[in-house]
Coordinates of C-alpha atoms and ligand atoms in Angstrom, one line a residue:
X1 CA -3.9 6.4 15.0
X2 CA -2.7 8.9 12.5
X3 CA 0.9 9.0 11.6
X4 CA 1.4 12.3 9.6
X5 CA 4.8 13.7 9.1
X6 CA 4.0 16.7 11.3
X7 CA 4.1 14.6 14.5
X8 CA 7.0 15.5 16.7
X9 CA 7.8 12.1 18.1
X10 CA 11.2 10.7 17.4
X11 CA 10.0 7.2 17.1
X12 CA 10.3 5.5 13.7
X13 CA 7.0 5.0 11.9
X14 CA 7.8 1.4 11.0
X15 CA 10.5 -0.9 12.4
X16 CA 10.9 -4.5 11.4
X17 CA 13.3 -6.6 13.2
X18 CA 14.4 -10.1 12.1
X19 CA 11.2 -10.8 10.2
X20 CA 10.9 -14.3 8.8
X21 CA 8.1 -15.9 6.9
X22 CA 7.8 -19.4 5.4
X23 CA 5.1 -21.0 3.3
X24 CA 4.2 -24.6 3.8
X25 CA 4.2 -26.4 0.4
X26 CA 3.3 -29.7 1.9
X27 CA 3.7 -31.4 5.3
X28 CA 7.5 -31.8 5.2
X29 CA 8.4 -29.1 2.8
X30 CA 8.4 -25.3 3.5
X31 CA 9.6 -22.4 1.5
X32 CA 11.4 -19.5 3.3
X33 CA 10.1 -16.4 1.6
X34 CA 11.6 -13.9 4.1
X35 CA 14.8 -14.7 6.0
X36 CA 15.4 -12.2 8.9
X37 CA 14.5 -8.8 7.4
X38 CA 15.4 -5.6 9.3
X39 CA 13.8 -2.4 8.0
X40 CA 13.1 1.1 9.3
X41 CA 10.8 3.5 7.5
X42 CA 10.2 7.0 8.8
X43 CA 7.2 9.3 8.4
X44 CA 7.1 11.1 5.0
X45 CA 9.5 8.7 3.3
X46 CA 8.9 7.4 -0.3
X47 CA 10.5 3.9 -0.3
X48 CA 10.7 1.5 -3.2
X49 CA 11.1 -2.2 -2.4
X50 CA 12.8 -3.8 -5.3
X51 CA 13.9 -7.2 -6.4
X52 CA 13.3 -9.9 -8.9
X53 CA 10.1 -11.9 -9.1
X54 CA 9.9 -14.4 -6.2
X55 CA 12.3 -12.4 -4.0
X56 CA 9.7 -11.8 -1.3
X57 CA 8.5 -8.3 -2.1
X58 CA 4.7 -9.1 -1.9
X59 CA 5.3 -11.2 1.2
X60 CA 7.0 -8.3 2.9
X61 CA 4.3 -5.8 1.8
X62 CA 1.6 -8.0 3.1
X63 CA 3.3 -8.1 6.5
X64 CA 3.8 -4.3 6.4
X65 CA 0.1 -3.9 5.7
X66 CA -0.9 -6.3 8.5
X67 CA -2.6 -8.5 5.9
X68 CA -0.3 -11.3 7.0
X69 CA 1.7 -12.1 10.1
X70 CA 5.4 -13.1 10.2
X71 CA 6.6 -16.4 11.8
X72 CA 9.3 -14.7 13.6
X73 CA 10.6 -11.2 14.4
X74 CA 8.8 -8.0 15.5
X75 CA 6.9 -5.3 13.7
X76 CA 6.5 -2.1 15.6
X77 CA 4.5 0.9 14.3
X78 CA 4.9 4.2 16.1
X79 CA 6.8 2.2 18.8
X80 CA 4.0 -0.3 19.4
X81 CA 4.4 -4.0 18.7
X82 CA 1.7 -4.8 16.2
X83 CA 1.3 -8.3 17.7
X84 CA -0.1 -6.5 20.8
X85 CA -2.9 -4.9 18.8
X86 CA -6.4 -6.0 19.5
X87 CA -8.5 -7.1 16.5
X88 CA -10.2 -3.7 16.5
X89 CA -6.9 -1.9 16.3
X90 CA -5.7 -4.1 13.5
X91 CA -8.9 -3.6 11.5
X92 CA -8.6 0.1 12.1
X93 CA -5.0 0.1 11.0
X94 CA -5.8 -1.7 7.7
X95 CA -8.9 0.4 7.0
X96 CA -7.9 3.9 8.2
X97 CA -4.1 4.2 8.5
X98 CA -3.1 2.4 5.3
X99 CA -4.3 2.8 1.8
X100 CA -3.6 -0.2 -0.5
X101 CA -3.1 -0.2 -4.2
X102 CA -2.4 -3.5 -6.0
X103 CA -1.4 -4.5 -9.5
X104 CA -4.8 -6.1 -10.1
X105 CA -7.0 -3.1 -9.5
X106 CA -9.6 -5.1 -7.5
X107 CA -12.5 -2.8 -8.4
X108 CA -16.0 -4.1 -8.4
X109 CA -17.1 -4.2 -12.1
X110 CA -20.8 -3.7 -11.7
X111 CA -20.7 -0.5 -9.6
X112 CA -19.7 3.0 -10.6
X113 CA -16.6 5.0 -9.7
X114 CA -18.4 6.8 -6.9
X115 CA -19.4 3.5 -5.2
X116 CA -16.0 1.9 -5.7
X117 CA -14.2 4.8 -4.1
X118 CA -16.7 4.9 -1.2
X119 CA -16.4 1.2 -0.5
X120 CA -14.0 1.6 2.5
X121 CA -16.4 4.0 4.1
X122 CA -18.8 1.1 4.6
X123 CA -16.4 -0.2 7.2
X124 CA -15.2 3.0 8.9
X125 CA -16.4 6.5 9.4
X126 CA -15.0 9.4 7.3
X127 CA -16.0 13.0 7.9
X128 CA -17.6 15.0 5.1
X129 CA -17.8 12.0 2.8
X130 CA -19.1 13.8 -0.3
X131 CA -16.5 16.5 -0.1
X132 CA -13.8 13.9 0.5
X133 CA -15.0 11.9 -2.5
X134 CA -14.7 15.0 -4.7
X135 CA -11.3 15.8 -3.3
X136 CA -9.8 12.3 -4.0
X137 CA -11.3 12.1 -7.4
X138 CA -9.9 15.5 -8.3
X139 CA -6.5 14.4 -7.0
X140 CA -6.5 11.5 -9.5
X141 CA -8.1 13.6 -12.2
X142 CA -11.3 11.5 -12.5
X143 CA -14.1 13.7 -11.2
X144 CA -15.8 13.7 -14.6
X145 CA -16.0 9.9 -14.6
X146 CA -17.8 9.6 -11.3
X147 CA -20.7 7.8 -12.8
X148 CA -18.8 5.4 -15.1
X149 CA -18.5 1.7 -14.4
X150 CA -15.1 -0.1 -14.5
X151 CA -15.9 -1.5 -18.0
X152 CA -16.3 2.1 -19.2
X153 CA -12.7 3.1 -18.1
X154 CA -9.2 2.5 -19.4
X155 CA -6.6 0.6 -17.4
X156 CA -4.9 3.7 -16.2
X157 CA -8.3 5.3 -15.2
X158 CA -9.2 2.1 -13.3
X159 CA -5.9 2.3 -11.4
X160 CA -6.7 5.9 -10.6
X161 CA -10.0 4.8 -9.1
X162 CA -8.1 2.3 -7.0
X163 CA -5.8 5.1 -5.8
X164 CA -8.8 7.3 -5.0
X165 CA -10.3 4.4 -3.1
X166 CA -7.0 4.0 -1.2
X167 CA -7.2 7.7 -0.2
X168 CA -10.8 8.0 0.9
X169 CA -10.2 7.2 4.5
X170 CA -7.4 9.7 4.8
X171 CA -4.6 7.2 5.3
X172 CA -1.1 8.4 6.2
X173 CA 0.6 5.4 4.7
X174 CA 0.1 4.3 1.1
X175 CA 1.2 0.8 0.1
X176 CA 1.4 0.0 -3.5
X177 CA 2.4 -3.4 -4.9
X178 CA 3.4 -3.2 -8.5
X179 CA 0.8 -0.5 -9.2
X180 CA 2.0 0.0 -12.7
X181 CA 2.5 -3.7 -13.6
X182 CA -0.4 -3.8 -16.0
X183 CA 0.0 -0.3 -17.5
X184 CA 1.9 1.1 -20.5
X185 CA 4.9 3.5 -19.9
X186 CA 3.0 6.8 -20.3
X187 CA 0.2 5.8 -18.1
X188 CA 2.7 4.4 -15.5
X189 CA 4.4 7.8 -15.4
X190 CA 1.0 9.5 -14.8
X191 CA 0.3 7.1 -11.9
X192 CA 3.7 7.6 -10.4
X193 CA 3.3 11.3 -10.5
X194 CA 0.2 10.9 -8.5
X195 CA 2.2 9.0 -5.8
X196 CA 4.9 11.6 -6.0
X197 CA 2.4 14.4 -5.3
X198 CA 0.9 12.4 -2.4
X199 CA 4.4 12.0 -0.9
X200 CA 5.0 15.7 -1.3
X201 CA 1.7 16.3 0.7
X202 CA 3.3 14.4 3.6
X203 CA 2.1 10.8 3.0
X204 CA 4.5 7.9 3.6
X205 CA 4.6 5.8 0.4
X206 CA 5.9 2.2 0.3
X207 CA 6.1 1.0 -3.3
X208 CA 6.9 -2.5 -4.5
X209 CA 8.3 -2.7 -8.0
X210 CA 10.8 -4.7 -10.0
X211 CA 11.3 -1.8 -12.5
X212 CA 14.1 0.7 -12.1
X213 CA 12.4 3.6 -13.9
X214 CA 9.4 3.2 -11.6
X215 CA 11.6 2.9 -8.4
X216 CA 13.3 6.1 -9.6
X217 CA 10.3 8.1 -8.3
X218 CA 11.0 7.0 -4.7
X219 CA 13.6 8.7 -2.5
X220 CA 15.1 5.4 -1.2
X221 CA 15.4 2.0 -2.7
X222 CA 15.6 -1.3 -0.7
X223 CA 16.6 -4.4 -2.6
X224 CA 15.4 -7.9 -1.8
X225 CA 17.0 -11.1 -3.0
X226 CA 16.0 -14.6 -2.0
X227 CA 14.1 -13.2 1.0
X228 CA 16.9 -11.0 2.3
X229 CA 17.7 -7.3 2.1
X230 CA 20.9 -6.8 0.2
Ligands
LIG301 P1 7.6 -11.3 -5.2 O1 6.4 -10.4 -4.8 O2 8.9 -10.7 -5.0 O3 7.5 -11.8 -6.6 P2 6.4 -13.1 -3.3 O4 6.6 -12.5 -2.0 O5 5.1 -13.1 -3.9 O6 7.6 -12.6 -4.3 O7 6.9 -14.6 -3.2 C1 8.1 -15.0 -2.6 C2 8.3 -16.5 -2.7 O8 7.3 -17.2 -1.9 C3 8.1 -17.0 -4.1 O9 9.0 -18.0 -4.4 C4 6.7 -17.6 -4.1 O10 6.6 -18.7 -5.0 C5 6.5 -18.1 -2.7 N1 5.1 -17.9 -2.2 C6 4.4 -16.8 -2.2 N2 3.2 -17.0 -1.7 C7 3.1 -18.3 -1.4 C8 2.1 -19.2 -0.9 N3 0.9 -18.8 -0.5 N4 2.4 -20.5 -0.8 C9 3.6 -21.0 -1.2 N5 4.6 -20.2 -1.6 C10 4.4 -18.9 -1.8
LIG302 MG1 4.8 -9.7 -5.9

């Protein structure tokens, strides 16, 4: 299941139809976070999902990454309805096809850069692991910090480690939810240039942000408001 841009199929990479999602607040009170979202994303795109806080961006991203399931609607990936995936296929999709980057970097503090980046390889096989490790750390400019622990890194460096970790399994889709939310402007620009380069290498990038200058790195913007695309 690899979805590089070079594939000749005319199927869309991702197609959401009428996706809805509610959260139960208590037994007779639910909140509708997504209300019938339709969305198509093609291979090689760099899409920014924008919208104010609470508009449903993270809910949508979690569904796109198969970290959560919608209440209604269909999600097809390469033409296959994801609800038909077996548990193994779902696990493989999350581990190999998608690389996740979050606002809270989610690194393990007590282990070094090398082991943090290699974490996903404990759950799935990657060829030439040591070379791949060097390659992804070089891409994010952190090869010289390979033995540092998280508390020996700056915020920007920590997010670079998280990006390297997202890349180690050779994903074709990178999903980033507010990846610069905890970073200063200059560091944010450096991180966004890494995503830009990854997109130019053929990766599909789906970025969630509420900041216009961050979304400007993408080639297409989608705006959410109150759980709907506007
Ligand atoms: P965004 O990422 O755009 O800020 P979210 O997708 O996180 O928005 O949340 C959309 C709405 O759903 C918000 O109003 C939020 O309070 C609500 N929400 C999110 N997660 C939950 C949850 N687990 N339980 C109840 N409400 C939630
Ligand atoms: Mg969010």
